[in-house]
Short mmCIF file of C-alpha atoms in Angstrom, two decimals:
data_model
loop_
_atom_site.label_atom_id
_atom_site.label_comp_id
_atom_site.label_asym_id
_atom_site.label_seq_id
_atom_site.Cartn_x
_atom_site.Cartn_y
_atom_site.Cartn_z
CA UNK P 1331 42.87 -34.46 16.80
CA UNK P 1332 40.65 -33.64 19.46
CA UNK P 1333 41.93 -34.73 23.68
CA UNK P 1334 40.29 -37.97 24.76
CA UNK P 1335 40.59 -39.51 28.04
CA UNK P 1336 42.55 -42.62 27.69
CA UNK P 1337 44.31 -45.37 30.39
CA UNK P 1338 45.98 -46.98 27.51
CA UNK P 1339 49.45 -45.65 28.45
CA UNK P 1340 49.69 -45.52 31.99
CA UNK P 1341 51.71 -47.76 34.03
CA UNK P 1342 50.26 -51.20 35.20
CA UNK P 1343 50.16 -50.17 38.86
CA UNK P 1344 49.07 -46.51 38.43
CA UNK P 1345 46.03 -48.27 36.63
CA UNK P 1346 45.04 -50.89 39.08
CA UNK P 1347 45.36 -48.22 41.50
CA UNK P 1348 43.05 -45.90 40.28
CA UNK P 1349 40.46 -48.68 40.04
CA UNK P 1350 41.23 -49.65 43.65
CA UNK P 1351 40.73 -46.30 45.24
CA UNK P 1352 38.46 -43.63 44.37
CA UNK P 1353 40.89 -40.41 43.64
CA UNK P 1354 39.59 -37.79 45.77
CA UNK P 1355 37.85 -35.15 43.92
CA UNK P 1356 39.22 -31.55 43.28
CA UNK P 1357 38.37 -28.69 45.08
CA UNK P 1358 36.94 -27.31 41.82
CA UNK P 1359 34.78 -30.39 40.85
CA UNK P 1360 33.57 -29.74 44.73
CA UNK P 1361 32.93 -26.25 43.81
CA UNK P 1362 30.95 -27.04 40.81
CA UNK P 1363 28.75 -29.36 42.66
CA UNK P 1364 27.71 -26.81 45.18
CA UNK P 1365 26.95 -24.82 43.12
CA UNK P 1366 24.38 -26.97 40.78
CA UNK P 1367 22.87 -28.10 43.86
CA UNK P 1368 22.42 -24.76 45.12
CA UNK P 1369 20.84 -24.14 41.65
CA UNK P 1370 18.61 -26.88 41.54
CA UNK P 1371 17.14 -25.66 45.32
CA UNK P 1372 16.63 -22.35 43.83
CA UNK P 1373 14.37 -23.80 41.09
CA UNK P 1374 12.18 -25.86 43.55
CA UNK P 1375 11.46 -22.76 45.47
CA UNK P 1376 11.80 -20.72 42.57
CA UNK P 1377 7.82 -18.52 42.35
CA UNK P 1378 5.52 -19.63 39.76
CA UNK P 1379 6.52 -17.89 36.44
CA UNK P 1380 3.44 -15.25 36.67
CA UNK P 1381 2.01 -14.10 39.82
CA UNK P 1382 -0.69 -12.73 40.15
CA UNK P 1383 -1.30 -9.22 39.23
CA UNK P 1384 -3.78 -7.15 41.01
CA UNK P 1385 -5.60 -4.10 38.59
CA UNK P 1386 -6.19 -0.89 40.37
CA UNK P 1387 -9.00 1.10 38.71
CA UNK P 1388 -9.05 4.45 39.22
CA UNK P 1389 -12.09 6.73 37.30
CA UNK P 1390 -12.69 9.96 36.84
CA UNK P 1391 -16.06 11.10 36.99
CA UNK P 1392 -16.06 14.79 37.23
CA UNK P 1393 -16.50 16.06 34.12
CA UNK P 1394 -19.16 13.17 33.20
CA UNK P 1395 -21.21 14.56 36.41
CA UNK P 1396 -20.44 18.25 35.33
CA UNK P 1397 -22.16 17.42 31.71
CA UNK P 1398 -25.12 15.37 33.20
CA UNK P 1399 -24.34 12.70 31.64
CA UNK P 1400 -23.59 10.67 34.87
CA UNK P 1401 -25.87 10.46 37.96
CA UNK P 1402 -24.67 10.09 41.35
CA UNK P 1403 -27.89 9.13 42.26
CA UNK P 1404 -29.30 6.81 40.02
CA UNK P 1405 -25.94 5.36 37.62
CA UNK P 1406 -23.14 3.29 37.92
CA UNK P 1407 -19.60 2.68 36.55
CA UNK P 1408 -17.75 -0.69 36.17
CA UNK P 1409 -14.60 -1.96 33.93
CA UNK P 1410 -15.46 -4.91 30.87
CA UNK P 1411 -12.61 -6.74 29.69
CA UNK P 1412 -11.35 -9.74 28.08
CA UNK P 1413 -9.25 -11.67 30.83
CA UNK P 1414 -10.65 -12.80 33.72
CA UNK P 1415 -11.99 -11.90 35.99
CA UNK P 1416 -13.05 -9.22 34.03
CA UNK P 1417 -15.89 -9.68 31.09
CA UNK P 1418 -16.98 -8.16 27.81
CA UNK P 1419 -20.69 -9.28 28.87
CA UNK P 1420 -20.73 -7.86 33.05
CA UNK P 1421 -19.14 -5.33 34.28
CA UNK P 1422 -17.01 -5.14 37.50
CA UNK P 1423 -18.80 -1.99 39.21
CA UNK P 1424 -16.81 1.01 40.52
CA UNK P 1425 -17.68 2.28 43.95
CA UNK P 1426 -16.98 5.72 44.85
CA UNK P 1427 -13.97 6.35 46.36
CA UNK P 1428 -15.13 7.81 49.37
CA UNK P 1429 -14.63 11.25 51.28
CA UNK P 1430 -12.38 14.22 49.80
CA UNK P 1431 -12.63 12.52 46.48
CA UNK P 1432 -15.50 13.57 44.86
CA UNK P 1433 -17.04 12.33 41.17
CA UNK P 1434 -13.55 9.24 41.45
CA UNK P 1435 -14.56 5.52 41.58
CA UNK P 1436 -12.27 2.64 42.07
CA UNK P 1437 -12.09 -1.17 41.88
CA UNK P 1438 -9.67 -3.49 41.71
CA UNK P 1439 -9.15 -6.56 39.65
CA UNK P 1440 -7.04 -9.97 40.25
CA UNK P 1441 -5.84 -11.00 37.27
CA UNK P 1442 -4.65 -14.81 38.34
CA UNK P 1443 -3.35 -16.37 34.86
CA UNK P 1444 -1.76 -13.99 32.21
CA UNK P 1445 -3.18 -13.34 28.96
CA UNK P 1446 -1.81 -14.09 25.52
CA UNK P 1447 0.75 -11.10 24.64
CA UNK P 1448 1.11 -10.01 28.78
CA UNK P 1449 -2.28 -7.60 27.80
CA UNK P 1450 -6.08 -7.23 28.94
CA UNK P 1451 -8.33 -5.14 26.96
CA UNK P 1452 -10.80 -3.13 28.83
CA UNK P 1453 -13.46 -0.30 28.46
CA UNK P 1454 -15.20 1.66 31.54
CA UNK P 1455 -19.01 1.63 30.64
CA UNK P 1456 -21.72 3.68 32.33
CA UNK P 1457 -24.21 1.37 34.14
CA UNK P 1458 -28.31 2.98 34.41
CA UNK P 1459 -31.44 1.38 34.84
CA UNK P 1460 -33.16 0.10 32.23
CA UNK P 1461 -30.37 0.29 29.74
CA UNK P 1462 -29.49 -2.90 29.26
CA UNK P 1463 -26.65 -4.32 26.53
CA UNK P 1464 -25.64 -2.71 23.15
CA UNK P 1465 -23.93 0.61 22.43
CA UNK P 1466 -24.75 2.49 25.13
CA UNK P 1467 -22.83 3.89 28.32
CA UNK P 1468 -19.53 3.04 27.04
CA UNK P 1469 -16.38 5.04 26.36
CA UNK P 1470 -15.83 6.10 23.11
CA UNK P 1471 -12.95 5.05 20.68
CA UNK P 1472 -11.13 1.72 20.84
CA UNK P 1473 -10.45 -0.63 23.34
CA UNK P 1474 -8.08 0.68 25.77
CA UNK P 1475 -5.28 -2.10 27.13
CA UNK P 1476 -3.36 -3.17 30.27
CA UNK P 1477 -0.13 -4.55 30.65
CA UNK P 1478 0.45 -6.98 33.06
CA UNK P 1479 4.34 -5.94 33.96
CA UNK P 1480 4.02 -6.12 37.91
CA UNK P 1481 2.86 -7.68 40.43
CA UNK P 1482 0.66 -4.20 40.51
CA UNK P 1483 -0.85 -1.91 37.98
CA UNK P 1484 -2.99 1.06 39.07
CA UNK P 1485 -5.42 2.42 36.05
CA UNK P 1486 -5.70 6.31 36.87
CA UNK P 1487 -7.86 8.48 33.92
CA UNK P 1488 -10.98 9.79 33.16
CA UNK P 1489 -13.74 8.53 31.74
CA UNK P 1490 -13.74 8.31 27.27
CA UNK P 1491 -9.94 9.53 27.87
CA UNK P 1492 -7.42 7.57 26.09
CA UNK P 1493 -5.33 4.58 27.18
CA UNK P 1494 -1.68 4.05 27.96
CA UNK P 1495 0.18 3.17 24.66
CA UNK P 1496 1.18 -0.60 24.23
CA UNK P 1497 4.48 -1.26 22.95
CA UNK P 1498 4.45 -3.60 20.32
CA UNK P 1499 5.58 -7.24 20.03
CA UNK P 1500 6.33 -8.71 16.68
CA UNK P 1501 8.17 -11.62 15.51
CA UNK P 1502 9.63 -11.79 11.80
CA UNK P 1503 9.03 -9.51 9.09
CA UNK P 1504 5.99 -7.67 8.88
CA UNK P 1505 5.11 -5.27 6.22
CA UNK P 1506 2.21 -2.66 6.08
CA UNK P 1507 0.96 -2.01 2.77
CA UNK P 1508 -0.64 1.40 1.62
CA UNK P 1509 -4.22 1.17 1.89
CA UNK P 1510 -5.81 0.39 -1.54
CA UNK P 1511 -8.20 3.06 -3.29
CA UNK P 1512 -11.82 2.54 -2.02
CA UNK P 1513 -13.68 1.17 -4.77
CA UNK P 1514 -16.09 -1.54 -3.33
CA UNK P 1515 -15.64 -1.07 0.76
CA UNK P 1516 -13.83 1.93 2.60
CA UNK P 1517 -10.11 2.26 2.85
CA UNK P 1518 -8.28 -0.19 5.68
CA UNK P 1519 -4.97 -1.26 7.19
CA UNK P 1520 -3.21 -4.26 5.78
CA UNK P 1521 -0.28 -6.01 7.58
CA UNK P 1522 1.45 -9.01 5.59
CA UNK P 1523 3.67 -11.27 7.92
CA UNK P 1524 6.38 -13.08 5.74
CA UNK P 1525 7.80 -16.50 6.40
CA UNK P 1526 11.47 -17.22 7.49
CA UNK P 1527 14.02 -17.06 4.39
CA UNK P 1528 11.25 -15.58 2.19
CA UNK P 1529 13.90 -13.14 0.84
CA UNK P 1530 16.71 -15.75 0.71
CA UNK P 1531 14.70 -18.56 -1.29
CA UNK P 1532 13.91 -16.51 -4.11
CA UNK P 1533 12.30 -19.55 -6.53
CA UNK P 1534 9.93 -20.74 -3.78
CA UNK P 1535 6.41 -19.60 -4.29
CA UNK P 1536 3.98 -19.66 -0.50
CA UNK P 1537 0.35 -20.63 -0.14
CA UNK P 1538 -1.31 -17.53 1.68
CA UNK P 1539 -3.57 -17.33 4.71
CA UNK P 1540 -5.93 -13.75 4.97
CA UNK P 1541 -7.78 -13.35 8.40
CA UNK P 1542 -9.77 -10.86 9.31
CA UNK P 1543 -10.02 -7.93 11.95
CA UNK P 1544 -6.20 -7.55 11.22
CA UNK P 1545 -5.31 -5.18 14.18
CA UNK P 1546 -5.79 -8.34 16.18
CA UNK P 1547 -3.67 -10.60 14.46
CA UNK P 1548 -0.04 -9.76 14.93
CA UNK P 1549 0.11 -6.87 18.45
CA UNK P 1550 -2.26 -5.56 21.01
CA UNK P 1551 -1.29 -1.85 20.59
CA UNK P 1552 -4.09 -1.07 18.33
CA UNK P 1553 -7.24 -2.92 20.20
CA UNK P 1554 -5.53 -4.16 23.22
CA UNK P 1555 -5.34 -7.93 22.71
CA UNK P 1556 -3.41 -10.27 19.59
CA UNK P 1557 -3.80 -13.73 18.55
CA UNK P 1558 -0.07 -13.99 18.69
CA UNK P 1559 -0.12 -15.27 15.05
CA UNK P 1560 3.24 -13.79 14.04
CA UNK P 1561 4.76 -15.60 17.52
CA UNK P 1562 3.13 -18.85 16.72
CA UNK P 1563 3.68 -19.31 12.54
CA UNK P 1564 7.57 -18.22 13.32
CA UNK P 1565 7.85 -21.12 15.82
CA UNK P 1566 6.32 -23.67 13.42
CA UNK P 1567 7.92 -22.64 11.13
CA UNK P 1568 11.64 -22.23 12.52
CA UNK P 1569 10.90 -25.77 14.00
CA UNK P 1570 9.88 -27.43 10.70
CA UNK P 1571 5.94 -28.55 12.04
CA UNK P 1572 4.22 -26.40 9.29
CA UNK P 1573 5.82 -25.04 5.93
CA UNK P 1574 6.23 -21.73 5.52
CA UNK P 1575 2.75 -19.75 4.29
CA UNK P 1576 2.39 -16.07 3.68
CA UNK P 1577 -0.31 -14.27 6.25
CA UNK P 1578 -2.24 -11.26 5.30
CA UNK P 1579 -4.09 -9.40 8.17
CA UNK P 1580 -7.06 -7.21 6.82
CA UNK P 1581 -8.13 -4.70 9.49
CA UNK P 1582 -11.94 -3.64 10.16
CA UNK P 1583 -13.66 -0.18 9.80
CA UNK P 1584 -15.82 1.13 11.66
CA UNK P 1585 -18.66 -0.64 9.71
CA UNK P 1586 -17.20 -4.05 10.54
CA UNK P 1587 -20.61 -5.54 11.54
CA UNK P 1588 -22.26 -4.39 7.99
CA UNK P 1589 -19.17 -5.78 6.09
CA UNK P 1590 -18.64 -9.57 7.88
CA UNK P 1591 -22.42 -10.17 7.59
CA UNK P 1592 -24.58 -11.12 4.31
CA UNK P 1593 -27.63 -10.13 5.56
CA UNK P 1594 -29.22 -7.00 7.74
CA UNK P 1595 -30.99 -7.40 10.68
CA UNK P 1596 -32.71 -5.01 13.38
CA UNK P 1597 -30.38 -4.92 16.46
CA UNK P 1598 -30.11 -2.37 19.17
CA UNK P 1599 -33.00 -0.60 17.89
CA UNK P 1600 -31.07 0.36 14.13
CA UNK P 1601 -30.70 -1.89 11.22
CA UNK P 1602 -27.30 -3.26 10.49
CA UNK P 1603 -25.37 -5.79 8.09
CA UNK P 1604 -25.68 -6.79 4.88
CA UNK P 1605 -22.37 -5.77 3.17
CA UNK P 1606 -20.65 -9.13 2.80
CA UNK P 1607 -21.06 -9.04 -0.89
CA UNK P 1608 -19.24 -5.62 -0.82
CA UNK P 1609 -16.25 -6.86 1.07
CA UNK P 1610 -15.66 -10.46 -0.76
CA UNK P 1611 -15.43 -8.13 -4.02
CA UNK P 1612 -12.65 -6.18 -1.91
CA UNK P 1613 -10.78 -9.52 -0.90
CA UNK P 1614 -10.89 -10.75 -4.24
CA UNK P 1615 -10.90 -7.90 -6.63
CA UNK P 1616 -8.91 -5.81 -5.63
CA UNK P 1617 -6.68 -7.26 -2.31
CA UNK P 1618 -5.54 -10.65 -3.43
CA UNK P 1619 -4.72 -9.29 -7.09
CA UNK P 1620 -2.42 -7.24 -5.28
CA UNK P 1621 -1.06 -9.71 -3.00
CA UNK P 1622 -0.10 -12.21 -5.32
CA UNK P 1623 1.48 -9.03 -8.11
CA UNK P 1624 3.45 -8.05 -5.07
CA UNK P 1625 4.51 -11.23 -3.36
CA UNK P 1626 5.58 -14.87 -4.42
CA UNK P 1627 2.47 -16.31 -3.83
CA UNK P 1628 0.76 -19.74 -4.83
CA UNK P 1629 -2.55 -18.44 -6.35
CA UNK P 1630 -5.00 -21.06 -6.78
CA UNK P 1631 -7.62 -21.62 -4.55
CA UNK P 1632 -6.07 -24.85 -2.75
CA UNK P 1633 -3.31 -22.59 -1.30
CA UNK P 1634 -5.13 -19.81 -0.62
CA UNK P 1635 -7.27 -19.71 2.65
CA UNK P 1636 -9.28 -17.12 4.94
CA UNK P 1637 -9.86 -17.06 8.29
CA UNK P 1638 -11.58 -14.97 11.37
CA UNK P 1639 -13.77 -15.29 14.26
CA UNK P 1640 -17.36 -13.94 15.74
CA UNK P 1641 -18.58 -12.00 12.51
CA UNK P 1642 -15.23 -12.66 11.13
CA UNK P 1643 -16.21 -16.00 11.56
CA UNK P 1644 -19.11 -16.40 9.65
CA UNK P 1645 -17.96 -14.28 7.07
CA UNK P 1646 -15.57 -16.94 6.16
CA UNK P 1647 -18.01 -19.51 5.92
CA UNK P 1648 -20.23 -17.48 3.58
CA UNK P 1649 -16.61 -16.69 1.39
CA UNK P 1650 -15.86 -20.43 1.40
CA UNK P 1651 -19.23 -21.40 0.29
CA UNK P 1652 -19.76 -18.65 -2.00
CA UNK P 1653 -16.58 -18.50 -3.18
CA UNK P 1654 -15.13 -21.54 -2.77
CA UNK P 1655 -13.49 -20.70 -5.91
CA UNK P 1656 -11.24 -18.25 -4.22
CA UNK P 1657 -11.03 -19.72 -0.16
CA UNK P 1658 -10.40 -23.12 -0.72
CA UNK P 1659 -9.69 -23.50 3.40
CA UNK P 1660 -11.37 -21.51 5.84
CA UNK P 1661 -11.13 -21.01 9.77
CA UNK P 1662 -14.42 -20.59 11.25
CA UNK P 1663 -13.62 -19.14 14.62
CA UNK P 1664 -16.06 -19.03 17.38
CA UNK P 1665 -18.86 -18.39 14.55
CA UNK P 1666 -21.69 -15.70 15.46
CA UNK P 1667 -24.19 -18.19 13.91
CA UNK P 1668 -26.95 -16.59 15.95
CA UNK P 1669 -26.79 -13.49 13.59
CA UNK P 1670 -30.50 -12.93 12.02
CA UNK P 1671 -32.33 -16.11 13.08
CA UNK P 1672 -29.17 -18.46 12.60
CA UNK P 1673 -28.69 -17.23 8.41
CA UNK P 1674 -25.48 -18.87 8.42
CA UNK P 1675 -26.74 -22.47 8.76
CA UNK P 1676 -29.72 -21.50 6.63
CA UNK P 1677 -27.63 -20.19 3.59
CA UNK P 1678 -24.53 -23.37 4.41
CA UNK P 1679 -27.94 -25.64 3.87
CA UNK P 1680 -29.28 -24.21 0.67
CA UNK P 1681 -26.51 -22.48 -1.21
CA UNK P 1682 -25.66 -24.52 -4.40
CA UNK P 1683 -22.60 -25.92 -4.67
CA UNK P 1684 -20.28 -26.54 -8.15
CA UNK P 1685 -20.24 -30.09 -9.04
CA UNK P 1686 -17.11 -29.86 -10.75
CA UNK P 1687 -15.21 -27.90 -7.23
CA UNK P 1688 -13.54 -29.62 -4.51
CA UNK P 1689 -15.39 -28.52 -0.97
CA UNK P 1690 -13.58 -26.12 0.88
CA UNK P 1691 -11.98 -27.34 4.11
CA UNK P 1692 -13.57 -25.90 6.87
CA UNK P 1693 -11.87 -25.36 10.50
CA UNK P 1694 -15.02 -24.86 13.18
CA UNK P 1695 -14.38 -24.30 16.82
CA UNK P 1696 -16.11 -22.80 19.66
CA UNK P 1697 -15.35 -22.37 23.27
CA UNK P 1698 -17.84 -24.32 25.97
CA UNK P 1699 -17.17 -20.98 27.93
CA UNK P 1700 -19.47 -19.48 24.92
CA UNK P 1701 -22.91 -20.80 26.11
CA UNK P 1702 -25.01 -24.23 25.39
CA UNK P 1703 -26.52 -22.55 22.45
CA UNK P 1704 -23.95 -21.30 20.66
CA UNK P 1705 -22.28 -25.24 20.84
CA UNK P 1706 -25.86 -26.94 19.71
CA UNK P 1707 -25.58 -24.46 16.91
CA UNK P 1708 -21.59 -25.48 16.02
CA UNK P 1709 -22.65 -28.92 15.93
CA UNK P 1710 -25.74 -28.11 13.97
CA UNK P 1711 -23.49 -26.68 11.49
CA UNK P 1712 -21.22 -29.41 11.54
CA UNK P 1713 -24.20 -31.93 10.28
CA UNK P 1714 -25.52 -29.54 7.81
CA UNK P 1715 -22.10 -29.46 6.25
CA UNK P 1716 -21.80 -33.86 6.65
CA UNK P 1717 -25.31 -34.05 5.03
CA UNK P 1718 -24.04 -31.82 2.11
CA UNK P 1719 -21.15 -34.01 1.24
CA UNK P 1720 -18.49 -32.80 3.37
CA UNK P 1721 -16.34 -35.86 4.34
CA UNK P 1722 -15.26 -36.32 8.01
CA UNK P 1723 -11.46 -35.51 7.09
CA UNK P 1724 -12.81 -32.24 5.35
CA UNK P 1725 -13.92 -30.44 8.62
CA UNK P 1726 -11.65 -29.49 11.76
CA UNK P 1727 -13.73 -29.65 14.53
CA UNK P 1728 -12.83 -28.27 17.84
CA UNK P 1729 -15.22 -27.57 21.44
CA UNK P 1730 -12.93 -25.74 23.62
CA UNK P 1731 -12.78 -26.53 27.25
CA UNK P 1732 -13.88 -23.82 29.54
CA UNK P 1733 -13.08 -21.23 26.21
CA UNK P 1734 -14.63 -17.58 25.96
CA UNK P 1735 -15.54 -15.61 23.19
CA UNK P 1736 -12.28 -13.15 23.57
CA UNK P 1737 -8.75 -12.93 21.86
CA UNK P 1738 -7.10 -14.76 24.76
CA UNK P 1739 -8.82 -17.92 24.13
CA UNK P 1740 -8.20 -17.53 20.08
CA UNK P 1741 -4.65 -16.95 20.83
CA UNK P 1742 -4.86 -20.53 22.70
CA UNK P 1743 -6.03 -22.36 19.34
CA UNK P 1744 -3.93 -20.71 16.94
CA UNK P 1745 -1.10 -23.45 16.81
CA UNK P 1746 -3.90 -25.85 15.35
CA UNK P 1747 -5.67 -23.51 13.46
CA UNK P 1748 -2.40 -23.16 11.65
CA UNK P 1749 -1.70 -26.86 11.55
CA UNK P 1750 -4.74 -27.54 10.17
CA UNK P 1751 -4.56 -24.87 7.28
CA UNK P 1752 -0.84 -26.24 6.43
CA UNK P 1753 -2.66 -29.94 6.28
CA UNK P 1754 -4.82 -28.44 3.67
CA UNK P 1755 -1.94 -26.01 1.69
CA UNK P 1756 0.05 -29.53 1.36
CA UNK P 1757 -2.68 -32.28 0.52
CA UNK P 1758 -2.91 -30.06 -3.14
CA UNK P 1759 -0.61 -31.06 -5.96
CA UNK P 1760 1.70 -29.52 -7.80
CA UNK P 1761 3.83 -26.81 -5.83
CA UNK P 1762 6.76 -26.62 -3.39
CA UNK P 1763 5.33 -27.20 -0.52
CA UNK P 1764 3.81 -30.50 -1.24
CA UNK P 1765 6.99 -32.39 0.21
CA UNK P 1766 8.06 -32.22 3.76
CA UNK P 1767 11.33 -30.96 2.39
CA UNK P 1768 13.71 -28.53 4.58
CA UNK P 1769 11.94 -25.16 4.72
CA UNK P 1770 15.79 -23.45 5.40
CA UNK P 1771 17.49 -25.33 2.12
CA UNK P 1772 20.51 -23.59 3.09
CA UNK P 1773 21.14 -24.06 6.47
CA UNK P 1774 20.74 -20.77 7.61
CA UNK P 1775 17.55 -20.68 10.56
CA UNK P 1776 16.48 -17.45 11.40
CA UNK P 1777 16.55 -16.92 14.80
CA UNK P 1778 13.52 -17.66 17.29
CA UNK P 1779 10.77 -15.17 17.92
CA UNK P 1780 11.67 -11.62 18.96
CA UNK P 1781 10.83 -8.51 18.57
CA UNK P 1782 10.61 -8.93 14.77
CA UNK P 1783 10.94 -6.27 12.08
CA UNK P 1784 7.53 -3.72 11.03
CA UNK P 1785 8.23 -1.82 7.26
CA UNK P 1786 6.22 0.30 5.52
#
């Protein structure tokens, strides 16, 4: 039997003598007192958890001068971003360094609050007259990426050369799959994240959730900034708030913007888009067969959803209205609705819908931080999709407060996103996750997000 405390079977006096006198305490129990307090002071004057972390930018010019392809004279350099106070729409200009340092420009960045992942991506981009936005003036290649590890970080390279290399930060098992034969689209990347005790509950069968521009999804190291969905789906999902779901990140090519759009339009002086049609086929002919001949998965269109944001955003509208079929829940994340005279509202308007199919349940969010327009033309979506039948419980329906159009403020909605898709993988009959029932049957929890496992 385990020691208790007891006064049952001391003597009469030694009792009334302990309640007349306070015993005083032990050297030890002193000890241990000084001590907490001593900790407790420490955490008032502890330093916030991040300070701030100032950037230094260091370019190199020379050979860009060397070629002619950068102008003393007449251009400038600056650093885009996505974490303020840098910006994906403004650069932060470069001046030159000054004497004995010919063709090098620097500029340095505060970075106050820290980003989603501990990462900012960035590109250096060219600045001239006349240019204005679009393609030109920037580096070539990806997004290169910063990590935010001390209190500084100096950024020395030349111009178009490559980054740093980002480690990579996982939680749970992820698996990358060999990319399929190219049949409809061009080959691509796909990453499937599996929930906790997937390979332990063999009978259970998971809904699935497919998002777009995959290298995003799970790591920054190959575009410099995550949504931190493995991270947040493991702690739902170790804490019993959503039941466990299968995730399959699809990566872009480098015709992303013909392949998430369903019409072409004249922009930056070429025509571009129009390849949606293309890419469903993809998704459905060829991807999700082999998704759900490879995994456990609950086929049917009420567990099966698809999400993404900008163009990925609107090109899960068009797959839940077009194939609703397919995507019976769709995140539409920080939709480019603006693409070719608003044709996303247009086709959600006119597109004919089954009688005999459910409507697909439709996430929609956009940051305040994204403009005035791009809200009116959220909310102009939103009462297209009410006037079409869509029933108030249907839609998820989120204005972010101060939000930008960057993977720092998706990473901030993720947790609902996810609640909201597991509201919709668990209002539909007839499979195991219907019931709020233990998602760890066995007792065995997997342990809490870490650095996670990545097969091949």
């Amino acid at each position: 039997m385990p020691h208790t405390a007891s006064t049952a079977r001391l003597p009469r006096a030694v009792v009334v003598s302990a309640l007349a006198a306070p015993a005083r305490p032990s050297p030890a129990l002193v000890r241990f007192i000084a001590t907490l307090l001593l900790l407790i002071a420490a955490m008032l004057v502890a330093p916030r958890a991040f300070a701030a972390t100032r950037v230094v930018f260091d370019i190199d010019l020379r050979d860009e001068i060397a070629a002619g392809r950068f102008d003393p004279a007449r251009d400038m350099v600056g650093v885009r971003g996505g974490a303020a106070p840098l910006s994906w729409s403004r650069s932060l200009i470069a001046p030159a360094a000054g004497l004995g340092r010919d063709g090098w420009y620097s500029v340095t960045a505060t970075f106050e609050r820290m980003p989603p992942g501990g990462t900012v991506p960035y590109k250096f981009r060219i600045e001239r007259p006349g240019q204005g936005e679009g393609d030109a003036g920037w580096e070539t290649g990806g997004n290169r990426a910063i990590e935010l590890v001390t209190d500084e970080v100096r950024v020395t390279r030349a111009f178009n050369a490559p980054g740093a290399p980002i480690s990579l930060s996982r939680a749970g098992t992820i698996e990358r799959l060999e990319p399929l034969p190219e049949r409809f689209v061009g080959e691509r990347g796909v990453q499937v994240w599996l929930p906790p005790n997937y390979e332990r509950d063999t009978q259970r069968r998971y809904p699935v959730l497919y998002l777009h521009d995959g290298q995003n999804v799970f790591d920054a190291a190959a575009a410099g900034a995550e949504w931190q969905v493995d991270e947040t789906a493991q702690r739902l999902t170790v804490d019993g708030q959503i039941q466990p779901m299968i995730i399959v990140a699809v990566n872009n090519t480098a015709r992303r913007i013909d392949e998430y759009t369903a019409t072409a339009m004249s922009r930056d002086g070429h025509t571009q888009g129009g390849r949606a049609a293309a890419y469903a086929r993809y998704l459905i002919e060829q991807l999700k067969p082999a998704i759900d001949a490879r995994y456990r998965t609950l086929p049917d269109a009420g567990h099966t959803a698809v999400g993404g944001s900008s163009l990925g955003g609107i090109m899960s509208l068009w797959l839940a209205v077009h194939h609703g079929e397919v995507f019976g829940t769709a995140l539409v994340v920080s939709p480019s609705l603006w693409w070719d005279d608003q044709f996303p509202i247009r086709d959600t308007r006119k597109t004919p819908l089954p009688m005999s199919q459910a409507r697909p349940k439709l996430w929609l969010d956009m940051g305040t931080g994204e403009g005035a327009e791009a809200i009116r033309q959220l909310r102009q979506l939103r009462a297209v999709l009410q006037a079409r039948g869509w029933a108030s419980a249907d839609i998820g329906y989120l204005e972010a407060q101060g939000a930008t159009h960057d993977e720092a403020s998706w990473a901030a909605r993720v947790e609902p996103m996810l609640r909201f898709v597991d509201k919709q993988f668990n209002a539909r009959p007839g499979n195991a996750n219907t019931t709020q029932q233990d998602p760890f049957p066995t007792g065995v929890r997997p342990p809490m997000p870490g650095p996670g496992t990545y097969t091949n």
